[in-house]
Amino acid sequence: MENRRERESRKQKLRERMIDNERMDGGGYADEMAAAAGEEAERIRRARKKRKRLRAVIICLLAAVAAAGFLGYRYYERHHQYQSCRVVWEKEIGEGSFSGYEQYGENVLKYTRDGAVYYSRTGEEIWNQAYEMQSPFASTSGDYAVIADRNGYSIYICDKSGCQGVVTTTLPISKVAVSSTGVTVAILEDSQSNYIAFYDKSGTKLQIEVQTTLSGNGYPLDLSISPNGMLLMVSYVYLDEGAMQNQVVFYNFDEEGQNIKDRLIGGFREYGSSMVAKVQFLDNTHACAFAEDRICFYSLENTVQPEMIRQIDVEDEIASILYSDQYAGVITGASGEDKTMTVYGKDGDQVFETAVSMGYDEAGISGSSVILYREAECAIYNMSGNLKYQGTLDGSIAKVIGLGGNRYIQITPQAMKGLELR
């Protein structure tokens, strides 16, 4: 028992001495601990800073690699010329009597005297519409297409699911156009005057009509309707003191045009005797007119006051005109000579100009390509003006459509083919 008490006493004294020692050395110990903690914090800060610098360097390197890759790809796309063309699929479509073709989105509308067929971009038939026409022609915009009988009396209004309406006119049809909402306009010819009639997508005649005479506004040569169906652009030839003159006129059939006489919001008579054979809306606020010696670009940002924003005079003979929803252009040069192709943006700014050496029968813009072709020969240019491909295709060419990149559709009188440039 005594021994146990002695041991406890010794332990207590030992603890007291340790406490006294800690009290005597406490300041130095705390300083050492603080210094150690500061060093550890500094080490952690330097390590974090190093990791941030390393991460920033890696991000910059990745960004530089991505930018170099993108620029390299753009350079390749702009300047690479493909040497061959491979057929990746083929579908028979039948020849039919008098076949015409229109690009319909990324798909194809085929029309003949006996009917129309809508094909997918892989050659699958989506719908088929029978009719009888002597001289069919077609127009497309957005989800809608119209097929009309030139100098006849029938108009078929279709969307991507099939025919939505049929119009039977009392006067012969000379021109027709459709908006992306299905509103259709047609020039109807009479012996004394001409009429521009409007129809909705079901074929119902709207209570809108423009009547023209040669001694008044003039004889309508061409017309175009804006994608939203609210604005109309018409090229007229008219008599001025016995001389034939040309003008471009705009109409507004939206609510804004209700209080404007005849809904006529602007007329441009700067063309003189230069015939304006083609007018075209590029989008809802941009349009262009192709005359014999010039291209004029219009802005309709103000929908009741159209403005000519650019006139481009063309000195050489215009051999072909080009247009899409983004671009407009011309190919110039006399028959039998090398030609020059110039393409402009919607505001009339030049996108590119390049020489064209291949003879061709048809030319057009499809997607981001300008495509020229005749018989079995084809030339494809990108929107930098560089030649992507020139050569022969397998079979005669009725139409070539761009799908983007190096993929195209070739239409022959008997088949559709998917093409890949290589």
mmCIF file of C-alpha atoms in Angstrom, residues 30-189:
data_model
loop_
_atom_site.group_PDB
_atom_site.id
_atom_site.type_symbol
_atom_site.label_atom_id
_atom_site.label_comp_id
_atom_site.label_asym_id
_atom_site.label_seq_id
_atom_site.Cartn_x
_atom_site.Cartn_y
_atom_site.Cartn_z
ATOM 1 C CA ALA A 30 4.899 28.466 -30.243
ATOM 2 C CA ASP A 31 7.310 30.403 -32.454
ATOM 3 C CA GLU A 32 8.705 27.188 -33.854
ATOM 4 C CA MET A 33 5.203 25.909 -34.540
ATOM 5 C CA ALA A 34 4.179 29.197 -36.214
ATOM 6 C CA ALA A 35 7.292 29.206 -38.359
ATOM 7 C CA ALA A 36 6.677 25.624 -39.427
ATOM 8 C CA ALA A 37 3.074 26.411 -40.269
ATOM 9 C CA GLY A 38 4.152 29.451 -42.319
ATOM 10 C CA GLU A 39 6.682 27.408 -44.251
ATOM 11 C CA GLU A 40 4.066 24.753 -44.975
ATOM 12 C CA ALA A 41 1.570 27.403 -46.156
ATOM 13 C CA GLU A 42 4.197 28.976 -48.417
ATOM 14 C CA ARG A 43 5.064 25.578 -49.836
ATOM 15 C CA ILE A 44 1.393 24.894 -50.532
ATOM 16 C CA ARG A 45 0.964 28.367 -52.138
ATOM 17 C CA ARG A 46 3.981 27.853 -54.394
ATOM 18 C CA ALA A 47 2.730 24.408 -55.383
ATOM 19 C CA ARG A 48 -0.727 25.792 -56.234
ATOM 20 C CA LYS A 49 0.799 28.648 -58.233
ATOM 21 C CA LYS A 50 2.968 26.182 -60.113
ATOM 22 C CA ARG A 51 -0.041 24.007 -60.871
ATOM 23 C CA LYS A 52 -1.986 27.058 -62.118
ATOM 24 C CA ARG A 53 0.908 28.091 -64.370
ATOM 25 C CA LEU A 54 1.171 24.561 -65.704
ATOM 26 C CA ARG A 55 -2.585 24.411 -66.306
ATOM 27 C CA ALA A 56 -2.498 27.780 -68.101
ATOM 28 C CA VAL A 57 0.405 26.624 -70.272
ATOM 29 C CA ILE A 58 -1.443 23.386 -71.138
ATOM 30 C CA ILE A 59 -4.648 25.322 -71.971
ATOM 31 C CA CYS A 60 -2.689 27.753 -74.172
ATOM 32 C CA LEU A 61 -0.961 24.867 -75.921
ATOM 33 C CA LEU A 62 -4.285 23.076 -76.499
ATOM 34 C CA ALA A 63 -5.850 26.303 -77.774
ATOM 35 C CA ALA A 64 -2.892 26.868 -80.092
ATOM 36 C CA VAL A 65 -3.130 23.290 -81.382
ATOM 37 C CA ALA A 66 -6.898 23.653 -81.895
ATOM 38 C CA ALA A 67 -6.462 27.002 -83.668
ATOM 39 C CA ALA A 68 -3.695 25.572 -85.843
ATOM 40 C CA GLY A 69 -5.879 22.576 -86.629
ATOM 41 C CA PHE A 70 -8.860 24.791 -87.468
ATOM 42 C CA LEU A 71 -6.767 27.103 -89.639
ATOM 43 C CA GLY A 72 -5.169 24.099 -91.279
ATOM 44 C CA TYR A 73 -8.582 22.606 -91.965
ATOM 45 C CA ARG A 74 -9.869 25.926 -93.342
ATOM 46 C CA TYR A 75 -6.809 26.235 -95.552
ATOM 47 C CA TYR A 76 -7.282 22.639 -96.700
ATOM 48 C CA GLU A 77 -10.957 23.232 -97.444
ATOM 49 C CA ARG A 78 -10.226 26.441 -99.303
ATOM 50 C CA HIS A 79 -7.316 25.225 -101.393
ATOM 51 C CA HIS A 80 -7.525 21.440 -101.664
ATOM 52 C CA GLN A 81 -8.502 20.194 -105.089
ATOM 53 C CA TYR A 82 -10.034 16.738 -105.266
ATOM 54 C CA GLN A 83 -8.814 14.419 -107.984
ATOM 55 C CA SER A 84 -11.601 11.846 -108.251
ATOM 56 C CA CYS A 85 -15.257 11.248 -107.479
ATOM 57 C CA ARG A 86 -16.697 8.052 -105.984
ATOM 58 C CA VAL A 87 -20.308 6.875 -106.233
ATOM 59 C CA VAL A 88 -21.362 5.778 -102.721
ATOM 60 C CA TRP A 89 -24.987 4.881 -103.530
ATOM 61 C CA GLU A 90 -27.325 4.838 -106.504
ATOM 62 C CA LYS A 91 -31.120 4.671 -106.871
ATOM 63 C CA GLU A 92 -33.136 4.345 -110.075
ATOM 64 C CA ILE A 93 -35.787 7.038 -110.464
ATOM 65 C CA GLY A 94 -37.126 6.428 -113.975
ATOM 66 C CA GLU A 95 -36.872 8.819 -116.864
ATOM 67 C CA GLY A 96 -40.407 10.105 -117.439
ATOM 68 C CA SER A 97 -41.564 12.625 -120.010
ATOM 69 C CA PHE A 98 -39.744 15.957 -119.844
ATOM 70 C CA SER A 99 -38.036 15.853 -116.462
ATOM 71 C CA GLY A 100 -37.052 18.893 -114.438
ATOM 72 C CA TYR A 101 -35.381 19.002 -111.029
ATOM 73 C CA GLU A 102 -35.278 21.476 -108.150
ATOM 74 C CA GLN A 103 -33.256 21.355 -104.967
ATOM 75 C CA TYR A 104 -35.757 21.175 -102.108
ATOM 76 C CA GLY A 105 -33.795 21.712 -98.904
ATOM 77 C CA GLU A 106 -31.236 18.905 -99.029
ATOM 78 C CA ASN A 107 -33.693 16.774 -100.984
ATOM 79 C CA VAL A 108 -34.842 16.722 -104.609
ATOM 80 C CA LEU A 109 -38.116 17.545 -106.354
ATOM 81 C CA LYS A 110 -38.533 15.904 -109.745
ATOM 82 C CA TYR A 111 -41.364 17.120 -111.980
ATOM 83 C CA THR A 112 -42.578 15.837 -115.352
ATOM 84 C CA ARG A 113 -45.645 16.285 -117.531
ATOM 85 C CA ASP A 114 -47.274 13.369 -115.709
ATOM 86 C CA GLY A 115 -46.539 14.234 -112.080
ATOM 87 C CA ALA A 116 -44.000 15.142 -109.402
ATOM 88 C CA VAL A 117 -41.934 13.014 -107.029
ATOM 89 C CA TYR A 118 -40.161 14.176 -103.873
ATOM 90 C CA TYR A 119 -36.989 12.216 -103.106
ATOM 91 C CA SER A 120 -34.871 12.209 -99.960
ATOM 92 C CA ARG A 121 -31.152 12.957 -100.086
ATOM 93 C CA THR A 122 -30.548 9.191 -100.204
ATOM 94 C CA GLY A 123 -32.865 8.597 -103.161
ATOM 95 C CA GLU A 124 -35.882 7.309 -101.224
ATOM 96 C CA GLU A 125 -39.293 8.348 -102.549
ATOM 97 C CA ILE A 126 -41.190 10.437 -99.980
ATOM 98 C CA TRP A 127 -44.313 11.317 -101.962
ATOM 99 C CA ASN A 128 -45.677 11.142 -105.482
ATOM 100 C CA GLN A 129 -48.255 13.511 -107.006
ATOM 101 C CA ALA A 130 -49.952 12.781 -110.322
ATOM 102 C CA TYR A 131 -51.187 15.521 -112.685
ATOM 103 C CA GLU A 132 -51.183 16.409 -116.390
ATOM 104 C CA MET A 133 -49.290 19.477 -117.626
ATOM 105 C CA GLN A 134 -47.881 20.513 -120.981
ATOM 106 C CA SER A 135 -44.978 22.649 -119.759
ATOM 107 C CA PRO A 136 -44.386 22.216 -116.002
ATOM 108 C CA PHE A 137 -42.001 24.425 -114.031
ATOM 109 C CA ALA A 138 -41.369 24.658 -110.306
ATOM 110 C CA SER A 139 -40.312 26.974 -107.499
ATOM 111 C CA THR A 140 -39.280 26.095 -103.923
ATOM 112 C CA SER A 141 -38.821 28.005 -100.668
ATOM 113 C CA GLY A 142 -38.328 26.541 -97.211
ATOM 114 C CA ASP A 143 -40.823 23.719 -96.671
ATOM 115 C CA TYR A 144 -42.945 24.566 -99.715
ATOM 116 C CA ALA A 145 -42.819 23.912 -103.445
ATOM 117 C CA VAL A 146 -45.153 24.795 -106.309
ATOM 118 C CA ILE A 147 -45.443 23.156 -109.717
ATOM 119 C CA ALA A 148 -47.284 25.128 -112.393
ATOM 120 C CA ASP A 149 -48.148 24.680 -116.058
ATOM 121 C CA ARG A 150 -46.570 27.479 -118.070
ATOM 122 C CA ASN A 151 -49.239 29.009 -120.349
ATOM 123 C CA GLY A 152 -51.642 26.546 -118.720
ATOM 124 C CA TYR A 153 -54.121 26.794 -115.859
ATOM 125 C CA SER A 154 -52.922 24.517 -113.025
ATOM 126 C CA ILE A 155 -50.815 25.135 -109.906
ATOM 127 C CA TYR A 156 -50.021 22.448 -107.316
ATOM 128 C CA ILE A 157 -48.925 23.701 -103.885
ATOM 129 C CA CYS A 158 -46.953 21.109 -101.885
ATOM 130 C CA ASP A 159 -45.039 20.811 -98.652
ATOM 131 C CA LYS A 160 -42.671 18.070 -97.550
ATOM 132 C CA SER A 161 -45.579 15.750 -96.730
ATOM 133 C CA GLY A 162 -47.333 16.069 -100.095
ATOM 134 C CA CYS A 163 -49.814 18.200 -102.060
ATOM 135 C CA GLN A 164 -51.688 20.722 -99.884
ATOM 136 C CA GLY A 165 -53.724 22.564 -102.499
ATOM 137 C CA VAL A 166 -54.565 22.788 -106.188
ATOM 138 C CA VAL A 167 -55.304 26.030 -108.051
ATOM 139 C CA THR A 168 -57.186 26.190 -111.343
ATOM 140 C CA THR A 169 -56.880 29.625 -112.948
ATOM 141 C CA THR A 170 -59.074 31.239 -115.588
ATOM 142 C CA LEU A 171 -56.120 32.928 -117.287
ATOM 143 C CA PRO A 172 -52.812 31.446 -118.534
ATOM 144 C CA ILE A 173 -49.905 31.302 -116.066
ATOM 145 C CA SER A 174 -46.559 32.850 -117.047
ATOM 146 C CA LYS A 175 -44.661 33.040 -113.725
ATOM 147 C CA VAL A 176 -45.099 31.595 -110.244
ATOM 148 C CA ALA A 177 -43.276 31.874 -106.914
ATOM 149 C CA VAL A 178 -43.836 30.516 -103.406
ATOM 150 C CA SER A 179 -42.871 31.693 -99.924
ATOM 151 C CA SER A 180 -41.634 29.519 -97.070
ATOM 152 C CA THR A 181 -45.099 29.919 -95.491
ATOM 153 C CA GLY A 182 -46.857 28.492 -98.550
ATOM 154 C CA VAL A 183 -48.218 31.770 -99.921
ATOM 155 C CA THR A 184 -48.076 31.494 -103.716
ATOM 156 C CA VAL A 185 -48.076 34.312 -106.285
ATOM 157 C CA ALA A 186 -48.680 33.911 -110.005
ATOM 158 C CA ILE A 187 -48.609 36.205 -113.017
ATOM 159 C CA LEU A 188 -51.754 35.618 -115.078
ATOM 160 C CA GLU A 189 -51.842 36.972 -118.619
#
